[in-house]
Amino acid sequence: MDISYLHRNALDVIRRAKRVLVVSHPNPDGDTLGAGAAMLNFCGREGIPVTGYCQDEVPQQYAYMPGTESYVNDKTVFADSAHDVLAVFDAGDLRFAGIADLVARMSPRPVIINFDHHATNERFGDINVLDVTASSTAEVVYDFLRTVGGEIDRSIATCLLTGILTDTGNFSNPATTWTSLEVAADLVKRGGKIQEVSNKLMRNKSLPSLRLWGVVLARLKHDEKLGVSSTAIFEHEVAAEGIEEEHVEGISNFLNRFLDTKVVLVLKEVSGNKVKGSFRSADDIDVSLPAKILGGGGHKKAAGFTVRGRIVETADGWRVE
Ligand SMILES: [Mn+2]
């Protein structure tokens, strides 16, 4: 189907809504929030009543994006029947969006518009504005706004740049295509503050977080035969004062970016006697396979799993027992 038809269809539904509910996924990143906030701004300009919802509070580091201040994490918005249109951003299905149960209880059932770029998207929307070739959901929203003639002002441009920079890893990973660069260039032309976005996404670690990084980096082990470099993070370390979960998450991406190794594995103890593993690969090694064997899954170059137990250091690596 011609995607511009979907764009116009989505705009019609949004325009006719009593009130649009913009949904960003839990544990929100710059893409789900950037794309969602762009829509909040667009609706605001068009005089379309709109509410933003995210199960988790918007992290302070994203507060520079206009529109993010209006997100609520109050589930009762789903009981408000004025919300007759749901626009979901950057989520492959409603469970991932954190709203499957909430939507199931809505009556009457809202019209769902699904804006996304994941290949695994389940097409759960009544309208699926899906482009698996796009770098980010922000790029999908950019295309939507361009098709329907929506104004992209500097606020919207900054939100969309955040999504693109997040999902391209500051223009370094395979999502960095000529289209994502072209879209980003156009957004800068429209007043998007790329340097501020880049700074907010990168220069945001606290001293305690970076000290923990230091400890975790000093613990790196390397298995020559498997080509796997690994490290571990213990539960008491993450629980320490001033450590933020999202900063700890960044370690596996950091290692994947700077360490010249085939595969990176970061083990992290989490509550409930569980250990989360994050695989990253830079070459053509499919890490979703070992993740699947361990009961998890993910993408070719980024995958994870959760197993029961605690991490034990051995002579040449780690064991979970
Ligand atoms: Mn995304």
Short mmCIF file of C-alpha atoms and ligand atoms in Angstrom, two decimals:
data_model
loop_
_atom_site.label_atom_id
_atom_site.label_comp_id
_atom_site.label_asym_id
_atom_site.label_seq_id
_atom_site.Cartn_x
_atom_site.Cartn_y
_atom_site.Cartn_z
CA MET A 1 0.00 0.00 0.00
CA ASP A 2 1.14 3.51 -0.76
CA ILE A 3 2.39 4.89 2.53
CA SER A 4 1.26 8.44 1.75
CA TYR A 5 -2.30 7.10 1.72
CA LEU A 6 -1.71 5.79 5.25
CA HIS A 7 -0.34 9.19 6.28
CA ARG A 8 -3.47 10.99 5.06
CA ASN A 9 -5.70 8.39 6.61
CA ALA A 10 -3.90 8.78 9.95
CA LEU A 11 -4.23 12.57 9.77
CA ASP A 12 -8.00 12.29 9.11
CA VAL A 13 -8.44 10.09 12.16
CA ILE A 14 -6.30 12.40 14.33
CA ARG A 15 -8.20 15.48 13.15
CA ARG A 16 -11.57 13.90 13.94
CA ALA A 17 -10.50 12.65 17.38
CA LYS A 18 -12.27 13.86 20.49
CA ARG A 19 -8.88 13.58 22.15
CA VAL A 20 -5.70 11.84 20.99
CA LEU A 21 -3.71 9.76 23.47
CA VAL A 22 -0.03 9.72 22.46
CA VAL A 23 1.73 6.67 23.94
CA SER A 24 5.49 6.20 24.40
CA HIS A 25 6.84 2.87 25.60
CA PRO A 26 8.05 2.16 29.19
CA ASN A 27 11.71 2.71 30.02
CA PRO A 28 11.47 5.42 27.35
CA ASP A 29 14.35 6.30 25.03
CA GLY A 30 14.96 9.30 22.81
CA ASP A 31 13.11 7.80 19.86
CA THR A 32 9.80 6.90 21.49
CA LEU A 33 9.81 10.26 23.32
CA GLY A 34 11.08 12.35 20.40
CA ALA A 35 8.51 10.91 18.00
CA GLY A 36 5.73 11.14 20.59
CA ALA A 37 6.62 14.69 21.63
CA ALA A 38 6.71 15.75 17.97
CA MET A 39 3.11 14.53 17.68
CA LEU A 40 2.14 16.30 20.93
CA ASN A 41 3.53 19.54 19.47
CA PHE A 42 1.84 18.98 16.12
CA CYS A 43 -1.57 18.36 17.73
CA GLY A 44 -1.08 21.38 19.96
CA ARG A 45 -0.42 23.64 16.96
CA GLU A 46 -3.40 22.22 15.08
CA GLY A 47 -5.72 22.71 18.02
CA ILE A 48 -6.31 18.96 18.37
CA PRO A 49 -6.87 17.96 22.01
CA VAL A 50 -4.08 15.61 23.06
CA THR A 51 -2.67 13.79 26.10
CA GLY A 52 0.77 12.14 26.39
CA TYR A 53 1.17 8.88 28.29
CA CYS A 54 4.19 6.84 29.29
CA GLN A 55 4.08 4.14 31.96
CA ASP A 56 7.38 5.43 33.36
CA GLU A 57 8.23 8.99 34.21
CA VAL A 58 10.12 10.87 31.49
CA PRO A 59 13.80 10.96 32.55
CA GLN A 60 15.10 14.44 33.31
CA GLN A 61 17.68 14.17 30.51
CA TYR A 62 14.89 14.50 27.92
CA ALA A 63 13.24 17.55 29.48
CA TYR A 64 14.81 19.84 26.83
CA MET A 65 12.35 18.48 24.28
CA PRO A 66 9.28 20.73 24.16
CA GLY A 67 6.18 18.66 24.82
CA THR A 68 7.77 16.07 27.10
CA GLU A 69 6.55 18.06 30.13
CA SER A 70 2.98 17.12 29.27
CA TYR A 71 3.46 13.33 29.54
CA VAL A 72 1.57 11.73 32.40
CA ASN A 73 2.05 8.24 33.86
CA ASP A 74 -1.46 8.08 35.31
CA LYS A 75 -3.25 4.96 34.05
CA THR A 76 -6.68 6.52 34.63
CA VAL A 77 -6.36 8.40 31.32
CA PHE A 78 -7.36 5.10 29.69
CA ALA A 79 -10.66 5.20 31.56
CA ASP A 80 -11.45 8.60 30.04
CA SER A 81 -13.68 7.85 27.04
CA ALA A 82 -12.68 11.16 25.43
CA HIS A 83 -9.51 9.34 24.38
CA ASP A 84 -10.95 7.81 21.24
CA VAL A 85 -7.70 7.75 19.23
CA LEU A 86 -4.47 6.13 20.45
CA ALA A 87 -1.22 6.97 18.67
CA VAL A 88 1.52 4.54 19.72
CA PHE A 89 5.18 5.32 19.00
CA ASP A 90 8.15 2.99 18.59
CA ALA A 91 6.52 -0.17 19.97
CA GLY A 92 6.28 -3.52 18.15
CA ASP A 93 3.14 -4.50 20.04
CA LEU A 94 0.83 -3.22 22.77
CA ARG A 95 2.57 -5.25 25.50
CA PHE A 96 5.87 -3.60 24.68
CA ALA A 97 4.06 -0.25 24.79
CA GLY A 98 3.01 -1.22 28.33
CA ILE A 99 -0.69 -0.74 27.59
CA ALA A 100 -2.08 -4.13 26.42
CA ASP A 101 -4.29 -4.62 29.50
CA LEU A 102 -5.32 -0.97 29.64
CA VAL A 103 -6.44 -0.95 26.01
CA ALA A 104 -8.32 -4.24 26.38
CA ARG A 105 -10.49 -2.62 29.06
CA MET A 106 -11.27 0.51 27.03
CA SER A 107 -14.86 0.91 25.96
CA PRO A 108 -15.64 1.91 23.34
CA ARG A 109 -12.52 0.58 21.73
CA PRO A 110 -10.31 3.43 20.47
CA VAL A 111 -8.90 3.71 16.97
CA ILE A 112 -5.22 2.77 17.18
CA ILE A 113 -2.54 4.32 15.00
CA ASN A 114 0.79 2.52 15.14
CA PHE A 115 3.85 4.61 14.20
CA ASP A 116 6.93 2.40 14.12
CA HIS A 117 10.03 1.17 12.29
CA HIS A 118 10.70 -2.26 13.87
CA ALA A 119 10.74 -5.22 11.46
CA THR A 120 9.09 -7.32 14.20
CA ASN A 121 6.08 -4.97 14.47
CA GLU A 122 2.87 -6.96 14.84
CA ARG A 123 0.76 -4.44 12.91
CA PHE A 124 -1.54 -4.08 15.91
CA GLY A 125 -2.98 -0.77 14.75
CA ASP A 126 -6.11 0.02 12.79
CA ILE A 127 -3.69 2.15 10.81
CA ASN A 128 -0.08 0.98 10.71
CA VAL A 129 2.27 3.76 9.71
CA LEU A 130 5.18 1.39 9.52
CA ASP A 131 8.45 1.81 7.66
CA VAL A 132 11.01 -0.86 8.48
CA THR A 133 13.61 0.92 6.35
CA ALA A 134 13.43 4.06 8.49
CA SER A 135 16.25 4.71 10.97
CA SER A 136 13.81 5.58 13.71
CA THR A 137 10.17 6.22 14.52
CA ALA A 138 11.13 9.90 14.45
CA GLU A 139 11.94 9.49 10.75
CA VAL A 140 8.53 7.84 10.24
CA VAL A 141 6.85 10.85 11.91
CA TYR A 142 8.95 13.20 9.77
CA ASP A 143 7.66 11.48 6.62
CA PHE A 144 4.12 11.66 7.98
CA LEU A 145 4.36 15.41 8.65
CA ARG A 146 5.93 16.07 5.25
CA THR A 147 3.17 14.14 3.42
CA VAL A 148 0.29 15.81 5.23
CA GLY A 149 1.84 19.29 5.03
CA GLY A 150 2.28 19.57 8.79
CA GLU A 151 4.58 22.40 9.80
CA ILE A 152 7.89 21.23 11.23
CA ASP A 153 8.92 24.08 13.49
CA ARG A 154 12.14 24.19 15.53
CA SER A 155 10.53 22.43 18.51
CA ILE A 156 9.33 19.52 16.41
CA ALA A 157 12.68 19.46 14.59
CA THR A 158 14.56 19.13 17.89
CA CYS A 159 12.26 16.29 19.02
CA LEU A 160 12.70 14.40 15.74
CA LEU A 161 16.48 14.90 15.74
CA THR A 162 16.55 13.31 19.19
CA GLY A 163 14.88 10.18 17.83
CA ILE A 164 17.25 9.97 14.86
CA LEU A 165 20.41 10.55 16.90
CA THR A 166 19.26 8.01 19.47
CA ASP A 167 18.56 5.22 17.02
CA THR A 168 21.56 5.85 14.78
CA GLY A 169 23.91 6.04 17.81
CA ASN A 170 24.87 9.59 16.82
CA PHE A 171 25.14 8.56 13.16
CA SER A 172 27.44 5.61 13.75
CA ASN A 173 25.40 2.39 13.54
CA PRO A 174 23.85 0.61 10.51
CA ALA A 175 20.65 2.71 10.83
CA THR A 176 22.77 5.61 9.56
CA THR A 177 21.60 5.74 5.95
CA TRP A 178 21.63 8.54 3.43
CA THR A 179 17.93 9.12 4.13
CA SER A 180 18.44 9.47 7.89
CA LEU A 181 21.27 11.93 7.22
CA GLU A 182 19.17 13.83 4.70
CA VAL A 183 16.21 14.02 7.10
CA ALA A 184 18.55 15.15 9.90
CA ALA A 185 20.05 17.84 7.64
CA ASP A 186 16.57 19.11 6.82
CA LEU A 187 15.66 19.17 10.52
CA VAL A 188 18.79 21.21 11.28
CA LYS A 189 17.78 23.58 8.47
CA ARG A 190 14.41 23.98 10.17
CA GLY A 191 16.04 25.07 13.42
CA GLY A 192 16.54 21.73 15.18
CA LYS A 193 19.28 22.09 17.78
CA ILE A 194 21.53 19.18 16.84
CA GLN A 195 24.40 20.12 19.13
CA GLU A 196 22.15 20.43 22.15
CA VAL A 197 20.53 17.09 21.30
CA SER A 198 23.90 15.41 20.91
CA ASN A 199 25.12 16.87 24.21
CA LYS A 200 21.98 15.87 26.08
CA LEU A 201 22.22 12.32 24.77
CA MET A 202 25.95 11.88 25.45
CA ARG A 203 27.05 14.24 28.23
CA ASN A 204 24.57 13.07 30.80
CA LYS A 205 26.36 10.63 33.08
CA SER A 206 26.72 11.38 36.77
CA LEU A 207 30.02 10.94 38.63
CA PRO A 208 28.77 7.87 40.55
CA SER A 209 27.62 6.29 37.27
CA LEU A 210 30.97 6.84 35.55
CA ARG A 211 32.85 5.55 38.60
CA LEU A 212 30.79 2.38 38.31
CA TRP A 213 31.68 2.23 34.62
CA GLY A 214 35.33 2.38 35.69
CA VAL A 215 34.88 -0.59 38.02
CA VAL A 216 32.98 -2.56 35.39
CA LEU A 217 35.55 -1.79 32.68
CA ALA A 218 38.41 -2.87 34.95
CA ARG A 219 36.66 -6.22 35.29
CA LEU A 220 36.64 -7.00 31.54
CA LYS A 221 37.62 -10.52 30.58
CA HIS A 222 38.32 -11.81 27.12
CA ASP A 223 37.78 -15.30 25.73
CA GLU A 224 40.22 -15.66 22.83
CA LYS A 225 38.59 -18.82 21.41
CA LEU A 226 35.04 -17.45 21.34
CA GLY A 227 36.03 -13.86 20.62
CA VAL A 228 33.80 -12.74 23.48
CA SER A 229 34.67 -9.93 25.87
CA SER A 230 32.57 -9.92 29.00
CA THR A 231 32.07 -8.13 32.26
CA ALA A 232 29.68 -8.16 35.19
CA ILE A 233 27.68 -5.72 37.29
CA PHE A 234 26.54 -6.75 40.75
CA GLU A 235 23.24 -5.80 42.31
CA HIS A 236 24.67 -3.83 45.24
CA GLU A 237 26.63 -1.67 42.78
CA VAL A 238 23.56 -0.63 40.82
CA ALA A 239 21.67 0.06 44.03
CA ALA A 240 24.33 2.55 45.19
CA GLU A 241 23.54 6.24 45.60
CA GLY A 242 23.49 8.29 42.38
CA ILE A 243 23.48 5.36 39.96
CA GLU A 244 20.80 5.56 37.29
CA GLU A 245 19.58 2.47 35.54
CA GLU A 246 19.79 4.01 32.06
CA HIS A 247 23.45 4.90 32.60
CA VAL A 248 24.28 1.33 33.51
CA GLU A 249 22.45 0.15 30.36
CA GLY A 250 24.84 2.26 28.30
CA ILE A 251 27.91 0.16 29.16
CA SER A 252 27.23 -2.60 26.62
CA ASN A 253 26.77 -0.06 23.82
CA PHE A 254 29.89 1.78 24.93
CA LEU A 255 31.95 -1.42 24.84
CA ASN A 256 30.52 -2.40 21.48
CA ARG A 257 31.51 0.95 20.10
CA PHE A 258 35.03 1.21 21.44
CA LEU A 259 36.29 -2.31 22.05
CA ASP A 260 37.81 -4.16 19.10
CA THR A 261 36.21 -7.52 19.75
CA LYS A 262 33.67 -9.74 17.98
CA VAL A 263 31.11 -10.04 20.74
CA VAL A 264 30.44 -8.16 23.96
CA LEU A 265 28.52 -9.70 26.85
CA VAL A 266 27.52 -7.68 29.90
CA LEU A 267 26.01 -9.62 32.80
CA LYS A 268 23.99 -7.69 35.34
CA GLU A 269 22.35 -8.91 38.52
CA VAL A 270 18.80 -7.68 38.93
CA SER A 271 16.35 -8.04 41.79
CA GLY A 272 14.54 -11.32 42.35
CA ASN A 273 17.70 -13.41 42.11
CA LYS A 274 17.98 -12.91 38.36
CA VAL A 275 20.79 -12.06 35.97
CA LYS A 276 20.28 -10.10 32.78
CA GLY A 277 22.70 -10.64 29.91
CA SER A 278 23.21 -8.17 27.05
CA PHE A 279 24.97 -9.31 23.90
CA ARG A 280 26.34 -6.89 21.31
CA SER A 281 28.19 -7.67 18.12
CA ALA A 282 29.83 -5.34 15.68
CA ASP A 283 30.59 -7.80 12.89
CA ASP A 284 28.29 -10.19 11.14
CA ILE A 285 27.82 -12.41 14.17
CA ASP A 286 24.18 -13.07 15.02
CA VAL A 287 23.95 -12.75 18.82
CA SER A 288 20.20 -13.32 18.84
CA LEU A 289 20.98 -17.08 18.53
CA PRO A 290 22.85 -17.53 21.85
CA ALA A 291 20.29 -15.19 23.46
CA LYS A 292 17.47 -17.41 22.21
CA ILE A 293 19.18 -20.55 23.54
CA LEU A 294 19.23 -18.84 26.95
CA GLY A 295 15.53 -18.07 26.75
CA GLY A 296 15.80 -14.52 25.42
CA GLY A 297 15.93 -12.92 22.00
CA GLY A 298 16.48 -9.70 20.12
CA HIS A 299 18.22 -8.44 17.02
CA LYS A 300 21.24 -9.75 15.14
CA LYS A 301 23.61 -7.22 16.66
CA ALA A 302 21.89 -6.61 20.00
CA ALA A 303 20.16 -9.29 22.02
CA GLY A 304 19.54 -10.25 25.61
CA PHE A 305 18.30 -12.85 28.04
CA THR A 306 17.39 -13.25 31.70
CA VAL A 307 18.32 -16.29 33.80
CA ARG A 308 17.94 -17.13 37.50
CA GLY A 309 20.90 -16.91 39.83
CA ARG A 310 23.83 -14.79 40.94
CA ILE A 311 27.07 -14.00 39.12
CA VAL A 312 30.21 -15.82 40.24
CA GLU A 313 33.67 -14.86 39.00
CA THR A 314 35.79 -17.75 37.74
CA ALA A 315 39.44 -17.88 36.65
CA ASP A 316 38.64 -17.14 33.00
CA GLY A 317 35.13 -15.73 32.99
CA TRP A 318 31.79 -15.69 34.74
CA ARG A 319 29.33 -18.29 35.86
CA VAL A 320 25.72 -17.82 36.89
CA GLU A 321 24.64 -20.13 39.69
MN MN B 1 13.18 3.37 17.55
#
